[in-house]
Amino acid sequence: MNWYRDISATEKRTLWSCFAGWALDGVDTQLFSLVIPTLLVTWGIGKGQAGLIGGATLVAGALGGLLAGMLSDRYGRVRALQITVIWFSLFTFLSAFAQNFEQLLALKALQGVGFGGEWTAGAVLLSETIRAEHRGKAMGIVQSAWGFGWAGAVLLYLLVFSFVSPEWAWRLLFGIGVIPAGLVLYLRRNVVEPPRAVVSAGSSRLALPAARSIFDRSVMRTTIVGALIGVGAHGGYHAITTWLPTYLKTERHLSVLGTGGYLAVVITAFICGCFVSAWLQDRIGRRLNVILFAVCCVATVNLYVFLPMGDTAMLFLSFPLGLFAAGIPATLGALFNELYPQGIRGTGVGFCYNFGRIVSAGFPVLVGHMGNSMPLGSALGIDAGIAYGLVVVAALMLPETKNRPIATVAANATTRA
């Protein structure tokens, strides 16, 4: 942690502000998955309806990420972060008062807008505040906050449901979701807006934070390739998290999936994967780090689906799988921010990350379709290979950006390999 002692007080405050925002975002978002069984009983809704709420939240999150990126380019990084934190806190709180499925669906979708926007605004703010040689470590540490938020949600769930009846416990949990709004007070007092670079006459056409600016000829190649990385990274992750539990339970008949030990391993692996990626990407570079974790993901998934194993072996293998799956998202924040000039950075980062989120919804569907004509394990292995193979190919088409001083990234810098 020598690097942490070297950074300034401003960098530290920004780092922990973004960490806290993403962790609290993780708490609010993960609480819904924990209270689904209660809602199924209390309201008598079906699993399909519960899945629709989760899906609507994810799609709205992607749209929120796109919007927050453009807002951060127009009104500033800190202000965009404040808006997104207040937004997801408010609609999480209002979800506690939902009276029926339709109201909860609408409120959770609106919450998703803030959930997706918070990552984009925070990632751009942190990338422009932390010095270049430590940017990867800082971004990876902030990504790990999701795992800490996930663990916090589990602990809150256990605590509240131990003392409050289920029909009121889920409402209390959502009500607690207003707490992150207090972070805005800290942001207003302690986090400084990064200085804006002066836009040269030659790049004036990129000065407006309109969505079409990231498709200007000077950055179009970067936008397309970055979006492909986002598609592959999210597609592989969602295919694994959607179908692997079903495969292990229905075809391997493993029972450990429903235990607290399995959940603890998955959360711990996610946090460790972010830390490993944070340390590694500042040493070997963004491209090689993404490629390394993508190849390891494919190898581990295929070990999962083709090797015979019991509960104990599966539990141990869950750790490297979770670690490798977390390593790629932990790299994307630094990588995407280093690819764009400052005037359109928020828009570019928001698009690459969240376009991938939207399109990645097709990968779990593809696994299900392929599973109709072949074993589900084979379909999952092939699908993961396609998704992470796309990440490898796209990463090879980008320049290495490690240690790039992003406040002065030229408009044509991203076209040089």
Coordinates of C-alpha atoms in Angstrom, one line a residue, residues 11 14-15 18 77 119-136 138-139 142 194 286 332-340 342 345-346 349 404-407:
E11 CA -7.2 11.8 -4.4
T14 CA -12.4 11.1 -4.1
L15 CA -11.4 7.4 -4.0
C18 CA -16.6 6.7 -5.1
R77 CA -18.4 14.9 -12.8
W119 CA -21.0 3.9 -11.8
T120 CA -20.4 6.0 -14.9
A121 CA -20.2 9.3 -13.1
G122 CA -18.0 7.9 -10.4
A123 CA -15.6 6.1 -12.8
V124 CA -15.0 9.3 -14.8
L125 CA -14.5 11.4 -11.7
L126 CA -12.0 9.0 -10.2
S127 CA -10.1 8.5 -13.4
E128 CA -9.5 12.2 -13.8
T129 CA -8.5 12.7 -10.2
I130 CA -6.1 9.8 -9.5
R131 CA -2.6 10.1 -11.0
A132 CA -2.0 7.9 -14.0
E133 CA 0.4 5.3 -12.4
H134 CA -2.2 4.4 -9.7
R135 CA -5.4 4.8 -11.8
G136 CA -5.8 1.0 -12.3
A138 CA -7.9 2.9 -7.6
M139 CA -10.5 1.8 -10.2
V142 CA -13.7 0.9 -6.2
P194 CA -11.4 17.8 -11.8
R286 CA -4.9 -2.9 -19.5
L332 CA -12.9 -1.5 -17.8
G333 CA -13.2 1.7 -15.7
A334 CA -9.5 2.6 -16.3
L335 CA -9.4 1.3 -19.9
F336 CA -12.5 3.1 -21.2
N337 CA -11.6 6.4 -19.5
E338 CA -8.2 6.4 -21.0
L339 CA -9.5 6.0 -24.5
Y340 CA -11.4 9.2 -24.9
Q342 CA -11.9 14.8 -21.9
R345 CA -15.1 11.0 -21.9
G346 CA -18.3 10.6 -19.9
V349 CA -17.4 5.5 -21.1
R404 CA -1.7 7.7 -20.0
P405 CA -2.3 11.3 -18.7
I406 CA -6.0 11.4 -19.7
A407 CA -6.6 15.1 -19.2

